[in-house]
């Protein structure tokens, strides 16, 4: 196991708050309101981000956007190469996504494989009108033709680095740090 | 975490392992509640159902579980296979191994057959019932059902009634429920009760009324008519009178008691319409949960179960 | 060839001698002391035990009929390597040893290819079917040392009574495999907690004890010498003890597997531990050891039952009963009984040599002058891990593989010639 060392903190609590407020505005603007709009957070850290975005949208527009939870484990494309399998958690999408505008929410956009798996999972739940992607951090190094519609911050990184999003809901603090393998 | 190559029985599994298996079955149940009941997880994997005994229910359940996870599934039954030509289990196992099975699901009339198979092949072996030994996936689905209905297992009283001597379901459930902290009572005719069963932690009863007193779960077992021909009990009519579950007897259990049966039910013997189809019955839920539990197992046995989301 | 075995601890139960003494062998017999010449081989037995050649009175040599499992040649080779100079072989061959021609065949094959003396045991009933008496008198004349339907217990009490009446007249013991079939029916292991959790059909202790009691009563009534094979339960030991107290003509044997292992050896469905009678519980093992110590059990025999790898590599229910014992017996006796203080070396030798010879009426089992020079030399200190691949016998079916034994035969001499030397 390589030892990880914290290299630097790139966003603090206020930075995350501002980014999410901006993304909420962009989502409303792009979709011309909140009609037929649903947010789906990708486990784990996409889920609180989606909830916060829904809260922001409610503050701005006054309407509650449904929030779902997506577990993409069963859709991963690397299960046979891992030699072990990640813990499966439940997908909780308690509303129809048929004909909806689905905004997928994730913390870090990296290779694009999570997004690919999430899109497959969404398709198995129904046929949305479109799928959009919101990510707090885009760190580059894409392996698939995928791009985000809403980005909190673009962060150029090296492959050996790790972007860690810490959120109050899981980690007791809101911040984004770059970790370095030593 | 579940770190074994095979699932041969519930005896010896730790509480954490059982809970992990049950937790993994929950998202699987969500998958089978969808309109599109299929996920791509086990694409390119092969599951072989090797059945030396007839069983529509268990085999179908495994087959669906494999298919919902996108695995390829092949059924081999004793009547159609080389088994009928006298091929040994060992040779059959090696053949299946050579054909590239990742998981072998074995149902066999003799206790210990899955242990032998597991030693002979690299593939994961799931015991789908071996003689009077164990039927671990049945017990897992029973545990799942009780946990789902009651939110817990520890502290519950589970009464298993019937031919305990020949019941692999009873044995697996004794291990599963006692490991998770339930009190297990078994009840049946003394000639159909295995010796020294109390060493497992189960309590033994011969009178059904005493066994039902205050029970949270009542699990009825199927009695085989052939046991009567073997002279092991006097007859079905009397058995039904002594050990059948009717509403009057059921009233001795807790008001929110669950009635379970591994199926197929001998209607009019261990259960009647009023108890098999009553509000307490979760027999159909058991069937649905069986698929979810088997999906979880297929998933875990083709890999393991560890956490790794950061590098994805 | 002349031999002098020098400096060993001589153990001769027949005379009660247990002392450091030299043993002289000349012309195949134990002789009075002589001066060594250039043709005399001298064996230094310092620190070793020198005993009369061991006799295993319960062996399955499988010939004729099952030569793929064992032959008289390979079985007696296993005997020699295990320290035995004689074996009594059970009649469950194919065809069953139920007439004088097969007795003669076995003796002839033994003379041609045997590395140990072979004492055939004749069947009690024709085909061991338990229906009509076999020609016991004919077989006795042809050299049968005893009669038994081992492996196929005589269910019919009337038949057993007639067999005993006949055998009394022939002055031959009846060896009884005590198992009441209606109680044992279909069982594959001891009935107890282990059979319950393994889901295997159990053979209750009563299956053996009911028939031990029956046969003791018949022996008392007929006056026939009854030898009860492979005692396995505490209840059987108590019955034999009581029978001896009453002066009935009853002797008994126990096997190393039954005084060493319990039904826990079957865990994981180990077919090597599938034997009949089955391995029992702790209490039974303890009772057998007490019975050996107090003399209730006269003989240690192996019930050597070879099977092939494929025969045992099947579902537990389908595997044949039996394990090979000739090449682990002495090590187990010393490790489990002698080094633990349950038996003195002299008692152990009595149960391995002198007592079986007396029961079978064989003029062996002693080192007194003039006896045949059948000698087993044991090094009580050496240890060995049991490795079935090194067995001389064909069968490798042992539950003792990998077990470390202390006290092993190092030289086996039969009629003055080496049959095994480490």
mmCIF file of C-alpha atoms in Angstrom, chain B residues 11 89-90 108 110-113 115-116 119 130 132-133 171 175 194-197 199-200, chain C residues 190-200 268-270 309-310 313-318:
data_model
loop_
_atom_site.group_PDB
_atom_site.id
_atom_site.type_symbol
_atom_site.label_atom_id
_atom_site.label_comp_id
_atom_site.label_asym_id
_atom_site.label_seq_id
_atom_site.Cartn_x
_atom_site.Cartn_y
_atom_site.Cartn_z
ATOM 1 C CA UNK B 11 -21.943 -23.955 10.210
ATOM 2 C CA UNK B 89 -19.043 -37.231 -9.174
ATOM 3 C CA UNK B 90 -15.298 -36.637 -9.263
ATOM 4 C CA UNK B 108 -27.051 -33.971 -4.248
ATOM 5 C CA UNK B 110 -25.782 -37.468 -0.229
ATOM 6 C CA UNK B 111 -24.357 -35.410 2.591
ATOM 7 C CA UNK B 112 -20.856 -34.136 1.937
ATOM 8 C CA UNK B 113 -20.962 -34.388 -1.857
ATOM 9 C CA UNK B 115 -17.253 -30.900 0.054
ATOM 10 C CA UNK B 116 -15.839 -33.525 -2.238
ATOM 11 C CA UNK B 119 -11.836 -30.107 -3.174
ATOM 12 C CA UNK B 130 -26.823 -32.175 0.256
ATOM 13 C CA UNK B 132 -29.579 -34.331 5.413
ATOM 14 C CA UNK B 133 -26.583 -32.046 5.885
ATOM 15 C CA UNK B 171 -29.691 -27.767 10.218
ATOM 16 C CA UNK B 175 -26.628 -22.550 12.543
ATOM 17 C CA UNK B 194 -31.444 -36.461 15.491
ATOM 18 C CA UNK B 195 -29.457 -37.337 18.618
ATOM 19 C CA UNK B 196 -27.572 -34.807 20.700
ATOM 20 C CA UNK B 197 -29.065 -31.889 18.824
ATOM 21 C CA UNK B 199 -25.227 -29.390 21.456
ATOM 22 C CA UNK B 200 -25.935 -27.106 18.504
ATOM 23 C CA UNK C 190 -21.283 -43.471 14.710
ATOM 24 C CA UNK C 191 -24.634 -42.091 15.767
ATOM 25 C CA UNK C 192 -23.875 -39.031 17.848
ATOM 26 C CA UNK C 193 -23.418 -35.301 17.625
ATOM 27 C CA UNK C 194 -21.082 -35.609 14.637
ATOM 28 C CA UNK C 195 -23.539 -37.682 12.582
ATOM 29 C CA UNK C 196 -26.259 -35.202 13.507
ATOM 30 C CA UNK C 197 -24.378 -32.181 12.239
ATOM 31 C CA UNK C 198 -22.901 -33.932 9.206
ATOM 32 C CA UNK C 199 -26.335 -35.220 8.237
ATOM 33 C CA UNK C 200 -24.996 -38.754 7.870
ATOM 34 C CA UNK C 268 -15.142 -32.910 6.319
ATOM 35 C CA UNK C 269 -16.490 -36.269 5.153
ATOM 36 C CA UNK C 270 -13.128 -37.988 5.286
ATOM 37 C CA UNK C 309 -7.999 -44.594 -4.197
ATOM 38 C CA UNK C 310 -10.949 -44.427 -6.582
ATOM 39 C CA UNK C 313 -12.715 -40.958 -3.652
ATOM 40 C CA UNK C 314 -16.504 -40.869 -3.800
ATOM 41 C CA UNK C 315 -19.421 -39.513 -1.803
ATOM 42 C CA UNK C 316 -19.151 -40.584 1.835
ATOM 43 C CA UNK C 317 -22.291 -42.731 1.632
ATOM 44 C CA UNK C 318 -20.868 -44.625 -1.354
#
